[in-house]
Amino acid sequence: PEGFAHSAAATAAEALRARFEWRRPGFELDVDLTLPGRGITALWGPSGSGKTTFLRCVAGLAKPANAYLSVRHTIWQNDSRGIFVPTHRRAIGMVFQEPSLFEHLDVGGNIVYGAKRVGRVAERMPIDHVIDLLGIGALLGRRPADLSGGERQRVAIARALAAAPELLLMDEPLAALDPARRQEVLPFLERLRDELHIPMLYVSHSADEVARLADTLVLLDRGKVLASGPVAETLSRIDVAPPLGEDAGVLLTGVLAARDERWQLSAVRLGQPASGRHGGHVLWLRDSGVALGAQVRVRVLARDVSIALKKPQASSIQNLLPCTVDAIADDPHPAQALVRLDLGNAWLLARLTRRAVHMLGLAPGMTVWAQVKSAAIAV
C-alpha cells in the first residue's frame, strides 16, 4: 500500500556494510548487507542458518575470506586491501546469553570496567545516562550473586554500553531467562532502541522479541540472506518462506485511540501517526494499560485471521475489517495457504486451508472481510 514500504535510507543513514564469504565443511556463509545507523536489526532464521557466525565475523572473532566490513564509514575489514582490524580494536559492545559479570566487583565496578576500555575520557558514553536507561541505579553497590537473572543481564548491557561502542552485538541475550524475567528486561531494550543513536544487531529465536524490538529484520537460511528490510514490511512478505513459521503474522502500528473500561478493551487506530496517515481501521484488543494517544505496535498472527466474502452478522469476532486480497502463496504445509490482505495502509496475513481458499474462490483483487480475534492481538 502507498506509504507502507520505505527505504532503509528513510529509516536511518547507512551504518554497517558487510560482505562475507566463508566456506567450511557442511556450512557456507554468503551475505551482502547494508544496515541502518540506529535501532535494532534482528537476525532471524533456523538453527544453523548463520546468525551467530555473522555476529562473529562482525566482531572479528571469525575471519572469512573475500570480506568487506565498514561501520559508520570506518573500514574494519577489506581483504582486497589487506585490512583487518582485530577484535580488541573494534568499537563494539557484546552481550551474550550469560552475563559473565566479574563476581569480585559490585555492579558499579563492573560498569566502570567497561568504561576503562575507552582510551579517551571524552569518547565515553555518560555512565549516569546508561544507568538511568537500564534502571539499575539502586543496584550499584550490590554484587552479581545478589542479583536476579534479569538484573544481571541489564548490568551486562550497561557494561557493554559504557565502552561507548559504535555497534552493539547481542546474541540471544534473553534466552537464559524465564518468561517473567524476560518481560522485565524487554522494556529496557525498547528504551535503548528508541533513545540511543547506535545500531544494534540482535539474534533471537523468540518471535515475540523480534516483533516487539526490531526495526529492521534480516532473514537467514543456510548462510544466505532470504530477505531484509523494515520489520513490518519483511514480516508481511509471502514470496519467501514465512519468516516465523507457525508464528507467521504481521506487525501493525497505530495509536491507542479509545478504552472501554467496562469490558477491559482498548482500541488501536491503525496508521502511521508520524506521517499523519491513518487508514481508519480500528482493532480492539485486551487492555494493557497503555496511555491514550500512545503509539503502539500490534502483532496479529496469521492463524488468528479468517476471511468472509460478506460482512458477518452476530459474530463473536470483534474485529471485522474490509480489505482486498493481494496475493495467495503456498504454505510449508501442503494443506494450507497464506493469503495476504491489503488494508490500504497495512497488510494482514491469513493462514487458511487450501480447501477454504478453493471454496471461497479467493483470488487477487477480490474484496473480502477479515475477521481478527481481539483476544489474539498483543501490543
Short mmCIF file of C-alpha atoms in Angstrom, two decimals:
data_model
loop_
_atom_site.label_atom_id
_atom_site.label_comp_id
_atom_site.label_asym_id
_atom_site.label_seq_id
_atom_site.Cartn_x
_atom_site.Cartn_y
_atom_site.Cartn_z
CA PRO A 1 0.00 0.00 0.00
CA GLU A 2 1.03 3.60 -0.61
CA GLY A 3 3.42 4.87 2.04
CA PHE A 4 3.71 1.49 3.75
CA ALA A 5 7.11 0.46 2.37
CA HIS A 6 10.04 2.73 2.89
CA SER A 7 13.72 2.58 2.14
CA ALA A 8 16.48 1.94 4.63
CA ALA A 9 17.74 5.43 3.85
CA ALA A 10 14.47 6.86 5.14
CA THR A 11 14.84 4.88 8.36
CA ALA A 12 18.41 5.93 9.11
CA ALA A 13 21.69 6.62 7.41
CA GLU A 14 23.83 3.66 6.44
CA ALA A 15 25.93 2.43 9.36
CA LEU A 16 27.06 -1.08 8.54
CA ARG A 17 28.15 -2.54 5.21
CA ALA A 18 29.03 -6.23 5.42
CA ARG A 19 30.05 -8.70 2.74
CA PHE A 20 31.24 -12.08 3.97
CA GLU A 21 32.03 -15.28 2.11
CA TRP A 22 33.08 -18.18 4.30
CA ARG A 23 33.12 -21.87 3.50
CA ARG A 24 33.77 -24.75 5.82
CA PRO A 25 32.68 -28.42 5.76
CA GLY A 26 28.89 -28.59 5.89
CA PHE A 27 28.33 -24.81 6.01
CA GLU A 28 28.65 -21.80 3.74
CA LEU A 29 28.14 -18.15 4.68
CA ASP A 30 27.47 -15.79 1.78
CA VAL A 31 25.96 -12.45 2.82
CA ASP A 32 25.95 -8.94 1.43
CA LEU A 33 24.08 -6.44 3.63
CA THR A 34 23.70 -2.71 4.16
CA LEU A 35 22.06 -1.93 7.50
CA PRO A 36 20.77 1.30 9.08
CA GLY A 37 22.62 3.53 11.52
CA ARG A 38 20.35 3.24 14.53
CA GLY A 39 17.75 0.96 16.04
CA ILE A 40 17.69 -2.82 16.33
CA THR A 41 18.35 -5.11 13.39
CA ALA A 42 17.15 -8.62 14.26
CA LEU A 43 18.78 -11.65 12.65
CA TRP A 44 16.24 -14.45 12.29
CA GLY A 45 16.50 -17.97 10.97
CA PRO A 46 16.55 -21.63 12.00
CA SER A 47 19.42 -23.15 13.93
CA GLY A 48 22.47 -23.36 11.68
CA SER A 49 21.32 -20.51 9.43
CA GLY A 50 24.41 -18.41 10.15
CA LYS A 51 23.14 -15.83 12.65
CA THR A 52 25.85 -16.26 15.28
CA THR A 53 28.52 -16.82 12.62
CA PHE A 54 27.58 -13.45 11.09
CA LEU A 55 27.96 -11.76 14.50
CA ARG A 56 31.35 -13.43 14.99
CA CYS A 57 32.51 -12.12 11.61
CA VAL A 58 31.38 -8.59 12.52
CA ALA A 59 33.19 -8.86 15.87
CA GLY A 60 36.38 -10.09 14.22
CA LEU A 61 36.21 -13.41 16.08
CA ALA A 62 35.94 -15.21 12.73
CA LYS A 63 37.91 -14.17 9.67
CA PRO A 64 36.12 -15.05 6.42
CA ALA A 65 37.84 -14.75 3.08
CA ASN A 66 36.84 -12.17 0.48
CA ALA A 67 35.29 -9.98 3.15
CA TYR A 68 34.44 -6.31 3.50
CA LEU A 69 33.12 -4.61 6.64
CA SER A 70 32.67 -0.93 7.36
CA VAL A 71 30.93 0.63 10.36
CA ARG A 72 29.97 4.29 10.09
CA HIS A 73 32.30 4.61 7.11
CA THR A 74 35.30 3.25 9.03
CA ILE A 75 36.68 0.12 7.37
CA TRP A 76 37.22 -2.79 9.78
CA GLN A 77 37.97 -5.39 7.12
CA ASN A 78 38.79 -5.23 3.44
CA ASP A 79 40.59 -8.30 2.16
CA SER A 80 41.29 -6.74 -1.24
CA ARG A 81 43.42 -4.10 0.53
CA GLY A 82 44.79 -6.31 3.30
CA ILE A 83 42.88 -4.52 6.07
CA PHE A 84 41.78 -6.42 9.18
CA VAL A 85 41.10 -4.60 12.45
CA PRO A 86 41.39 -7.10 15.36
CA THR A 87 38.52 -7.56 17.80
CA HIS A 88 40.09 -5.57 20.65
CA ARG A 89 40.39 -2.51 18.38
CA ARG A 90 36.80 -2.63 17.10
CA ALA A 91 34.41 -0.25 18.84
CA ILE A 92 31.87 -2.93 19.70
CA GLY A 93 29.87 -3.95 22.75
CA MET A 94 28.94 -7.61 23.08
CA VAL A 95 26.16 -9.20 25.15
CA PHE A 96 25.60 -12.96 25.27
CA GLN A 97 23.12 -15.36 26.88
CA GLU A 98 25.20 -15.46 30.06
CA PRO A 99 26.12 -12.06 31.58
CA SER A 100 29.63 -13.21 32.68
CA LEU A 101 29.94 -10.42 35.24
CA PHE A 102 33.00 -10.11 37.45
CA GLU A 103 31.86 -11.66 40.72
CA HIS A 104 34.54 -9.89 42.79
CA LEU A 105 33.25 -6.47 41.67
CA ASP A 106 29.97 -4.80 42.57
CA VAL A 107 27.62 -3.53 39.87
CA GLY A 108 29.28 -0.11 39.75
CA GLY A 109 32.70 -1.73 39.42
CA ASN A 110 31.54 -3.91 36.54
CA ILE A 111 30.23 -0.86 34.67
CA VAL A 112 33.37 1.19 35.31
CA TYR A 113 35.44 -1.71 33.97
CA GLY A 114 33.56 -1.39 30.66
CA ALA A 115 34.30 2.33 30.52
CA LYS A 116 38.04 1.71 31.03
CA ARG A 117 38.18 0.08 27.59
CA VAL A 118 37.82 3.54 26.04
CA GLY A 119 41.08 5.38 25.55
CA ARG A 120 39.95 8.99 25.81
CA VAL A 121 37.51 10.07 28.52
CA ALA A 122 35.77 12.36 26.01
CA GLU A 123 34.73 9.33 23.96
CA ARG A 124 32.95 7.57 26.80
CA MET A 125 29.19 7.40 26.93
CA PRO A 126 27.94 9.17 30.10
CA ILE A 127 27.70 6.34 32.62
CA ASP A 128 24.85 8.03 34.51
CA HIS A 129 22.83 8.01 31.30
CA VAL A 130 23.46 4.29 30.80
CA ILE A 131 22.49 3.55 34.40
CA ASP A 132 19.28 5.55 34.04
CA LEU A 133 18.30 3.92 30.72
CA LEU A 134 18.63 0.46 32.24
CA GLY A 135 17.11 1.29 35.63
CA ILE A 136 19.99 -0.09 37.69
CA GLY A 137 20.79 2.92 39.90
CA ALA A 138 19.63 1.10 43.05
CA LEU A 139 21.86 -1.89 42.27
CA LEU A 140 25.26 -0.18 42.07
CA GLY A 141 26.55 -1.41 45.43
CA ARG A 142 25.37 -5.00 45.06
CA ARG A 143 27.42 -7.99 43.97
CA PRO A 144 26.34 -10.09 40.93
CA ALA A 145 25.47 -13.04 43.21
CA ASP A 146 22.74 -10.90 44.80
CA LEU A 147 21.04 -10.02 41.51
CA SER A 148 18.20 -11.70 39.65
CA GLY A 149 18.81 -13.04 36.15
CA GLY A 150 17.14 -10.02 34.58
CA GLU A 151 19.15 -7.60 36.72
CA ARG A 152 22.41 -9.36 35.84
CA GLN A 153 21.65 -9.07 32.13
CA ARG A 154 20.84 -5.38 32.43
CA VAL A 155 24.18 -4.84 34.16
CA ALA A 156 25.94 -6.76 31.37
CA ILE A 157 24.30 -4.48 28.80
CA ALA A 158 25.33 -1.40 30.81
CA ARG A 159 28.94 -2.63 30.94
CA ALA A 160 28.93 -3.11 27.15
CA LEU A 161 27.48 0.38 26.58
CA ALA A 162 29.89 2.05 29.00
CA ALA A 163 32.65 1.31 26.47
CA ALA A 164 30.96 3.73 24.04
CA PRO A 165 30.57 1.20 21.21
CA GLU A 166 29.74 2.21 17.68
CA LEU A 167 27.92 -1.10 17.33
CA LEU A 168 26.20 -3.29 19.95
CA LEU A 169 26.05 -7.04 19.29
CA MET A 170 23.50 -9.12 21.24
CA ASP A 171 23.42 -12.90 20.79
CA GLU A 172 20.18 -14.22 22.33
CA PRO A 173 20.57 -12.01 25.43
CA LEU A 174 17.26 -13.14 26.96
CA ALA A 175 17.41 -16.84 26.11
CA ALA A 176 18.61 -17.90 29.57
CA LEU A 177 15.84 -16.01 31.38
CA ASP A 178 12.45 -17.34 32.42
CA PRO A 179 9.38 -15.65 30.87
CA ALA A 180 8.83 -13.31 33.83
CA ARG A 181 12.44 -12.05 33.81
CA ARG A 182 12.32 -11.73 30.02
CA GLN A 183 9.28 -9.44 30.28
CA GLU A 184 11.18 -7.45 32.91
CA VAL A 185 14.09 -6.73 30.56
CA LEU A 186 12.20 -6.07 27.31
CA PRO A 187 11.03 -2.52 28.20
CA PHE A 188 14.64 -1.51 28.88
CA LEU A 189 15.74 -2.85 25.49
CA GLU A 190 12.96 -0.77 23.93
CA ARG A 191 14.37 2.31 25.66
CA LEU A 192 17.83 1.59 24.26
CA ARG A 193 16.35 1.20 20.78
CA ASP A 194 14.43 4.47 20.99
CA GLU A 195 16.96 6.68 22.77
CA LEU A 196 20.42 5.55 21.70
CA HIS A 197 21.87 6.58 18.36
CA ILE A 198 23.90 3.43 17.78
CA PRO A 199 22.97 0.40 15.66
CA MET A 200 22.33 -2.92 17.39
CA LEU A 201 22.47 -6.42 15.88
CA TYR A 202 20.17 -8.76 17.77
CA VAL A 203 19.99 -12.56 17.42
CA SER A 204 16.93 -14.28 18.88
CA HIS A 205 14.80 -17.39 18.45
CA SER A 206 11.80 -15.65 20.03
CA ALA A 207 9.17 -14.37 17.61
CA ASP A 208 7.78 -12.12 20.35
CA GLU A 209 11.16 -10.45 20.86
CA VAL A 210 11.64 -9.87 17.13
CA ALA A 211 8.17 -8.37 16.70
CA ARG A 212 8.47 -6.17 19.76
CA LEU A 213 12.04 -4.90 19.40
CA ALA A 214 13.19 -4.97 15.78
CA ASP A 215 13.20 -2.01 13.42
CA THR A 216 14.91 -3.99 10.66
CA LEU A 217 14.69 -7.75 10.04
CA VAL A 218 17.21 -9.96 8.23
CA LEU A 219 16.03 -13.48 7.33
CA LEU A 220 18.84 -16.02 7.06
CA ASP A 221 18.75 -19.62 5.90
CA ARG A 222 21.74 -21.90 5.27
CA GLY A 223 24.11 -18.96 5.37
CA LYS A 224 22.28 -16.83 2.81
CA VAL A 225 20.01 -13.79 3.11
CA LEU A 226 16.45 -14.59 2.08
CA ALA A 227 15.15 -11.07 2.71
CA SER A 228 15.95 -7.92 4.65
CA GLY A 229 14.23 -4.62 5.30
CA PRO A 230 11.91 -2.78 7.71
CA VAL A 231 10.44 -5.33 10.10
CA ALA A 232 6.75 -4.76 9.28
CA GLU A 233 7.39 -4.95 5.54
CA THR A 234 9.57 -8.05 5.80
CA LEU A 235 7.18 -9.95 8.09
CA SER A 236 4.35 -9.41 5.61
CA ARG A 237 6.22 -10.95 2.67
CA ILE A 238 4.88 -14.22 1.34
CA ASP A 239 7.25 -14.57 -1.61
CA VAL A 240 9.75 -16.20 0.77
CA ALA A 241 9.10 -18.91 3.34
CA PRO A 242 7.01 -17.39 6.18
CA PRO A 243 9.64 -15.74 8.37
CA LEU A 244 8.31 -17.01 11.68
CA GLY A 245 6.94 -20.39 10.61
CA GLU A 246 3.91 -21.33 12.69
CA ASP A 247 4.10 -17.88 14.29
CA ALA A 248 3.82 -16.10 10.93
CA GLY A 249 1.96 -12.84 11.18
CA VAL A 250 2.24 -9.11 10.68
CA LEU A 251 3.28 -6.14 12.74
CA LEU A 252 0.95 -3.15 12.68
CA THR A 253 1.48 0.34 14.08
CA GLY A 254 -1.14 2.70 15.32
CA VAL A 255 -2.37 4.94 18.11
CA LEU A 256 -4.29 3.85 21.19
CA ALA A 257 -7.48 5.76 20.45
CA ALA A 258 -10.07 4.59 22.98
CA ARG A 259 -10.59 2.45 26.07
CA ASP A 260 -13.68 0.51 27.13
CA GLU A 261 -13.27 0.21 30.89
CA ARG A 262 -16.38 -1.92 31.33
CA TRP A 263 -15.00 -4.71 29.13
CA GLN A 264 -11.29 -4.03 29.70
CA LEU A 265 -10.64 -3.46 26.00
CA SER A 266 -8.60 -0.88 24.09
CA ALA A 267 -8.96 0.34 20.52
CA VAL A 268 -5.94 0.93 18.28
CA ARG A 269 -6.43 3.10 15.21
CA LEU A 270 -4.09 1.78 12.54
CA GLY A 271 -1.87 4.08 10.55
CA GLN A 272 1.39 5.98 10.64
CA PRO A 273 1.00 8.83 13.14
CA ALA A 274 4.36 10.41 12.31
CA SER A 275 3.28 10.99 8.72
CA GLY A 276 -0.31 11.87 9.56
CA ARG A 277 -1.59 8.87 7.58
CA HIS A 278 -4.37 6.87 9.13
CA GLY A 279 -6.39 4.21 7.39
CA GLY A 280 -9.50 4.43 9.56
CA HIS A 281 -9.27 0.79 10.59
CA VAL A 282 -9.62 0.08 14.31
CA LEU A 283 -8.59 -3.06 16.17
CA TRP A 284 -9.98 -3.90 19.60
CA LEU A 285 -7.66 -5.77 21.94
CA ARG A 286 -7.27 -6.62 25.59
CA ASP A 287 -6.43 -3.54 27.63
CA SER A 288 -2.76 -3.48 28.62
CA GLY A 289 -2.73 -0.15 30.45
CA VAL A 290 -1.07 1.82 27.64
CA ALA A 291 -1.87 5.55 27.78
CA LEU A 292 -4.38 7.01 25.34
CA GLY A 293 -2.64 8.65 22.40
CA ALA A 294 0.44 6.45 22.69
CA GLN A 295 1.92 4.91 19.57
CA VAL A 296 1.91 1.13 19.77
CA ARG A 297 2.89 -1.96 17.83
CA VAL A 298 0.29 -4.68 17.40
CA ARG A 299 1.18 -8.21 16.33
CA VAL A 300 -1.52 -10.21 14.56
CA LEU A 301 -0.82 -13.87 13.82
CA ALA A 302 -1.92 -15.38 10.52
CA ARG A 303 -3.61 -18.29 12.30
CA ASP A 304 -5.92 -15.82 14.09
CA VAL A 305 -7.27 -14.23 10.91
CA SER A 306 -10.16 -15.69 8.92
CA ILE A 307 -11.91 -14.44 5.78
CA ALA A 308 -15.56 -13.94 4.86
CA LEU A 309 -17.00 -12.88 1.49
CA LYS A 310 -19.69 -10.76 3.17
CA LYS A 311 -19.71 -8.82 6.43
CA PRO A 312 -20.62 -11.34 9.14
CA GLN A 313 -23.63 -10.66 11.32
CA ALA A 314 -23.99 -11.56 15.01
CA SER A 315 -20.46 -12.85 15.25
CA SER A 316 -18.31 -13.23 18.37
CA ILE A 317 -15.36 -11.85 16.39
CA GLN A 318 -14.83 -8.24 17.49
CA ASN A 319 -12.71 -7.04 14.58
CA LEU A 320 -14.26 -7.07 11.10
CA LEU A 321 -12.13 -5.23 8.55
CA PRO A 322 -12.92 -4.64 4.86
CA CYS A 323 -9.88 -5.39 2.71
CA THR A 324 -8.68 -6.70 -0.65
CA VAL A 325 -6.95 -9.97 -1.43
CA ASP A 326 -3.46 -9.02 -2.55
CA ALA A 327 -1.74 -12.38 -3.07
CA ILE A 328 -2.02 -16.08 -2.27
CA ALA A 329 1.01 -18.29 -1.65
CA ASP A 330 1.72 -21.87 -0.68
CA ASP A 331 2.31 -22.57 3.00
CA PRO A 332 5.05 -25.01 4.06
CA HIS A 333 2.28 -27.46 4.97
CA PRO A 334 0.57 -28.76 1.79
CA ALA A 335 -2.91 -28.48 3.32
CA GLN A 336 -2.58 -24.75 3.93
CA ALA A 337 -2.13 -21.46 2.10
CA LEU A 338 -1.16 -17.93 3.12
CA VAL A 339 -3.36 -15.08 1.95
CA ARG A 340 -2.07 -11.51 2.11
CA LEU A 341 -4.75 -8.88 2.61
CA ASP A 342 -4.42 -5.19 1.73
CA LEU A 343 -5.96 -2.86 4.34
CA GLY A 344 -4.96 0.24 2.36
CA ASN A 345 -2.27 1.34 4.82
CA ALA A 346 -1.03 -2.03 6.10
CA TRP A 347 -1.12 -5.76 5.45
CA LEU A 348 -2.71 -8.72 7.18
CA LEU A 349 -1.83 -12.38 6.68
CA ALA A 350 -4.40 -15.16 6.96
CA ARG A 351 -3.45 -18.83 7.14
CA LEU A 352 -6.29 -20.88 5.63
CA THR A 353 -6.72 -24.40 4.40
CA ARG A 354 -6.33 -24.73 0.65
CA ARG A 355 -9.84 -26.16 0.60
CA ALA A 356 -11.20 -22.94 2.15
CA VAL A 357 -9.36 -20.87 -0.46
CA HIS A 358 -10.93 -23.00 -3.19
CA MET A 359 -14.46 -22.98 -1.72
CA LEU A 360 -14.44 -19.19 -1.31
CA GLY A 361 -12.96 -18.72 -4.77
CA LEU A 362 -10.35 -16.35 -3.41
CA ALA A 363 -8.22 -14.51 -5.96
CA PRO A 364 -6.15 -11.32 -6.01
CA GLY A 365 -8.30 -8.21 -6.33
CA MET A 366 -11.34 -9.62 -4.51
CA THR A 367 -12.96 -7.51 -1.79
CA VAL A 368 -13.44 -9.53 1.38
CA TRP A 369 -13.82 -9.14 5.14
CA ALA A 370 -11.02 -10.08 7.51
CA GLN A 371 -12.05 -11.39 10.91
CA VAL A 372 -9.46 -10.92 13.67
CA LYS A 373 -9.88 -12.28 17.18
CA SER A 374 -9.40 -9.43 19.65
CA ALA A 375 -8.06 -11.80 22.32
CA ALA A 376 -5.29 -12.87 19.97
CA ILE A 377 -3.81 -9.40 19.48
CA ALA A 378 -0.91 -8.38 21.67
CA VAL A 379 0.76 -4.98 21.88
#
